[in-house]
Amino acid sequence: MVYDAGHYDVIVIGSGHAGVEAANASAKRGANTLMLTLNLDMIAYMPCNPSIGGPAKGVVVREVDALGGLMGQVIDKTYIQMRMLNTRKGPAVRALRAQADKPLYIAEMKHQLEKLDHLTIRQAMVEKLIVEDGVCKGVITETGAAYYAKSVVITTGTFMRGTVNIGEISYQSGPNNQRPSVKLSENLEELGFKLVRFKTGTPPRIHSKSIDYSKTEIQPGDDQPGHFSYETKDKIIDQIPCWLTHTNEVTHKIIDDNLSLSSMYSGQIKGAGPRYCPSIEDKVVRFHDKPRHQIFLEPEGRETEEVYVQGLSTSLPESIQEKMVRSIAGLEKAEIMRSGYAIEYDTVVPTQLWPTLEVKNIKGLYTAGQINGTSGYEEAAGQGLIAGINAAASALNIEELVLDRSQGYIGVLIDDLVTKGTSEPYRLLTSRAEYRLLLRHDNADIRLTEIGYRLGLIDEERYQKFQTKLTLIKEEQERLQKQTIKPSDELNVALEKVNESHLKEPVKALDLMRRPEIDYSFITQFAPADKEIPNDVIEQIEIQAKYSGYIEKSLQQVDRMKKMEEKNIPENIDYDAISGLKEEAKLRLKEVRPLSVGQASRISGVNPADISILLVYIEQGKIATVS
Amino acid sequence: MNDDTIAAISTPLGEGAIGIVRLSGEEAVKIANRIFTGSDLTKVDSHTIHYGKIVDPKTDEMIEEVMISLMRAPKTFTREDVVEINCHGGLASVNRLLELVLERGARLAEPGEFTKRAFLNGRIDLSQAEAVMDLIRAKTDKAMDVAIKQLDGKLSKLIQRLRQNLIETVAHVEVNIDYPEYDDVEEMTKGVLLEKTTDVYQEIEKLLLMAKQGKILREGISTAIIGRPNVGKSSLLNTLVQENKAIVTDIPGTTRDIIEEYVNIRGVPLRLIDTAGIRETEDIVEKIGVERSRQALKEADLILLVLNNNETLSDQDRQLFELVNDLELIVLINKTDLADKLARNEVEQLANGHPIVSTSLIEERGIDELEEAITSLFFGGQLESADISYVSNVRHIQLLKQAMSALDEAKSAIDLGMPLDLIQIDVTRAWSILGEIVGDTVHDSLIDQLFSQFCLGK
Ligand SMILES: Cc1cc2nc3c(=O)[nH]c(=O)nc-3n(C[C@H](O)[C@H](O)[C@H](O)COP(=O)(O)OP(=O)(O)OC[C@H]3O[C@@H](n4cnc5c(N)ncnc54)[C@H](O)[C@@H]3O)c2cc1C
Ligand SMILES: Nc1nc2c(ncn2[C@@H]2O[C@H](COP(=O)(O)OP(=O)(O)O)[C@@H](O)[C@H]2O)c(=O)[nH]1
Ligand SMILES: [Mg+2]
């Protein structure tokens, strides 16, 4: 029996990493928001590795934070280990990564959401969308509750018709034996969605007491742990180390001998898996001559003895998993607590979405997270945030947000998805970003805080703090630009010490800082600041001085890109009527329906001549469009 | 998107015709001005014509005397600033001009791009949109056709290989960035990166050299024989012609009644040119003045300067040396059958490293050595076998040069101590420029490479 259970502005289905950010953003924008999820004890649950961040992904966490999202603050409160990666490389690729305390992360996230105004949280299984005349008006749960809303966001992750596979065992299930979401998936199909099946996997978890750590190598956190959120204050906490060990020939032989029993190799699994997260079976098969593979042992939290065996994702039968694990140094007596498994699930072909993450054919309906073909907590969070912002926008008739490829990794991610689609679970990599020098983790606040403030996601106090930082950067840059450093014996001795050549002529302080071995602290010995300059300000000044040439080049490219991005394509354009276009280009353009010429130019199969023709066609205007 | 400035040769290519290099865009005037000595083009009125010289700012070398028409927006074909450089030279000099403006910041126009701009800027009537689109399609297809024809399988394979080298290197840098903790992957160092970039750089350099050779093979080495009266120039010409059973073509000269000869030296066609009437010339300076003779001689790929072994060096000889010193030059000391009166030391000094060959044309001695010297000057001694591929398409050559300069930037970034992830930007750029030659610019292949090359993941 269906009953009217209430009316909202926005409904978010799911409370994974996408769902929580969507709900948070929507509520913060003032939309009356309802979040429905299968299990309230599993909010922002991490079904796989207990870590957040890393190259590209870590930048996303900071972007989410700069737009008022939760992930950064919550991980800062609950991490057990923090490391800055790529410290010896350039500033564009430095990245933070945290080991998470999984149970604590869930508790903290749940509490953050519970404290929000405008947000209602409810445990429920959604089975059906209410769609009338191509407009989504609400959802119906398995208990017959009909919730109505102006917009709906689906973030149901790997639950969609999920199937868990362990050896020849296979059963319908969401991750970690949660209930799968079958009816909703079927409903999407009925509504005309194109769905494809993807797969991913996870390694076994083992009991810490059964590990002989003496045979492994310690991987401690940083002495001075950084943090993700621009709001978090520096603090030192007790960190918990990870441990490193390796597979060996014996491990590989066990895998080789039992390959046919793996769900992935027996043909039981058909979905496309991610190349960047291969199972151990894949690694052994594809890189047969590698004598060993790294295995990181990562604690799942402070108050648990469960340890995640990173590097050993598998769908071999349980009995083989045990043999395999025990062949590894330090794990000879390992006790498996949960088996590794592979999961297959439905995803929505993402070219069915606008860059706002709204579904092209159903107004008011948005999808975000793993359901869009991505993989990873951060990728989910970034999309959830954008979908939440835009669902609220459409419900309340306020400003939408689409980030372009120069504004954030989130922009790159979504543009890739909706423009190119994906043939495997999509993961962010720094190399996917053509302007990665601009998309640094240190400047996510500079890139996005203004937007966050304008959209009502960043409060006044934080915004003022941010303004102060900007002013400080500018003033200090100007000071260094004006102040001259003269050659002196003292200076030249100091230069020698850092392997730099002597100074012969006076130079501006800022120019001296462009030398590779000279940093801000060196400069202030000879041109001291008149006030205290915080580290994050110093960082900006150094980076902008040292890499100005490259930054300048990137900015020019961005300018060029933006011009193409500003050329809008009318929504009702009739590609078939454009005679000069190649057939393949027509097909792809009709499928993606790009909003701008810039977006069109990124579609594979659309070449520069097609773009020229398109430009001419648009310019001549209004003839031969579909009415 | 029309913020960049485009350039192309805008007359049908052909011998004799006036060649025009046309520029359109915001920077058109600035770019032309950078290589033009004459009036300051940035200051002159619109729709005016200027006489002057084109000079390569890098070498200060004078390239060509030209007429420049300058037309400022909006009253131009494209409604942008347009500059047309008119020159008299044949294919070679128009190409040279094009190269120069491309080096100075213009971009080679896409097929039909001037028309496209004219249209987009509202210069061409909307009703003609259809025609414009057809033109773009047709010109693109034709250019592709030509490009494909001019890029044979071997060359394409070679470029693919270079790209593969680059992308493997880039993938290596990338994997260190995206998977910093994987110790299975050895760390890419700047040393290795430098080595790999340099390798590819040199290969491209070789390709471009071969392109030059290919052009020579197609068009012949234009050669001028100069020297004082009676040193043996005519004898040299006749010897070469007879020796080599020359492919003699009787083309009546236009300036004077002379004959242009092609002779075949060990498979290399020598085109004995008549530049401004100075082929086999003894009184060039008197006739046209120092500066113009220098210019005229520059047209030649090769200068054969003949001296008489039986006489002392004269001021006229010295003056000739001065004229040709920075050109490809072979010095002939002829009449070695007669008594040595020529001061060898001074000749060597004046030759300044250019090869010197002793001959006696009467006794037919030294001809082999001369032929040897010619082939080694242009082909490093060994002429590649005939089936070798040459890059001949202007666009391809331009792209190769761009790739080289991207690699050059990468190399200097390494010197400057820039981090790998920034150096990588230019290496990737070189890779994608090369991709344009073989028609493959899909960015995702980097990611494919990453995962096929390395074993990554949880
Ligand atoms: C086995 C496994 C291995 C993985 N391995 C990796 C990896 O190696 N690397 C990596 O980056 N990522 C991995 N992931 C992916 C990562 O866990 C996800 O990308 C991320 O959690 C996705 O977040 P999400 O919010 O989109 O979906 P999820 O976190 O899956 O959340 C979905 C939410 O929707 C709710 N829900 C589902 N159906 C309904 C319904 N009908 N009604 C109401 N609520 C519903 C659920 O209760 C849940 O709250 C793995 C995931 C799994 C399951
Ligand atoms: N002894 C000798 N006489 C030569 C040689 N080469 C050319 N001559 C003679 O020098 C004279 C001038 O030669 P010519 O080729 O007409 O010289 P040009 O005025 O430079 O063209 C002729 O009588 C030639 O026969 C040589 O190698 N030895
Ligand atoms: Mg003569």
CSV table of C-alpha atoms and ligand atoms in Angstrom, one decimal, chain B residues 233-234 280 282, ligand 3:
chain,number,residue,atom,x,y,z
B,233,LYS,CA,84.9,27.7,-65.2
B,234,SER,CA,83.6,26.8,-68.6
B,280,GLU,CA,79.6,31.0,-64.2
B,282,GLU,CA,83.5,36.5,-63.2
C,3,MG,MG,84.0,31.0,-69.7
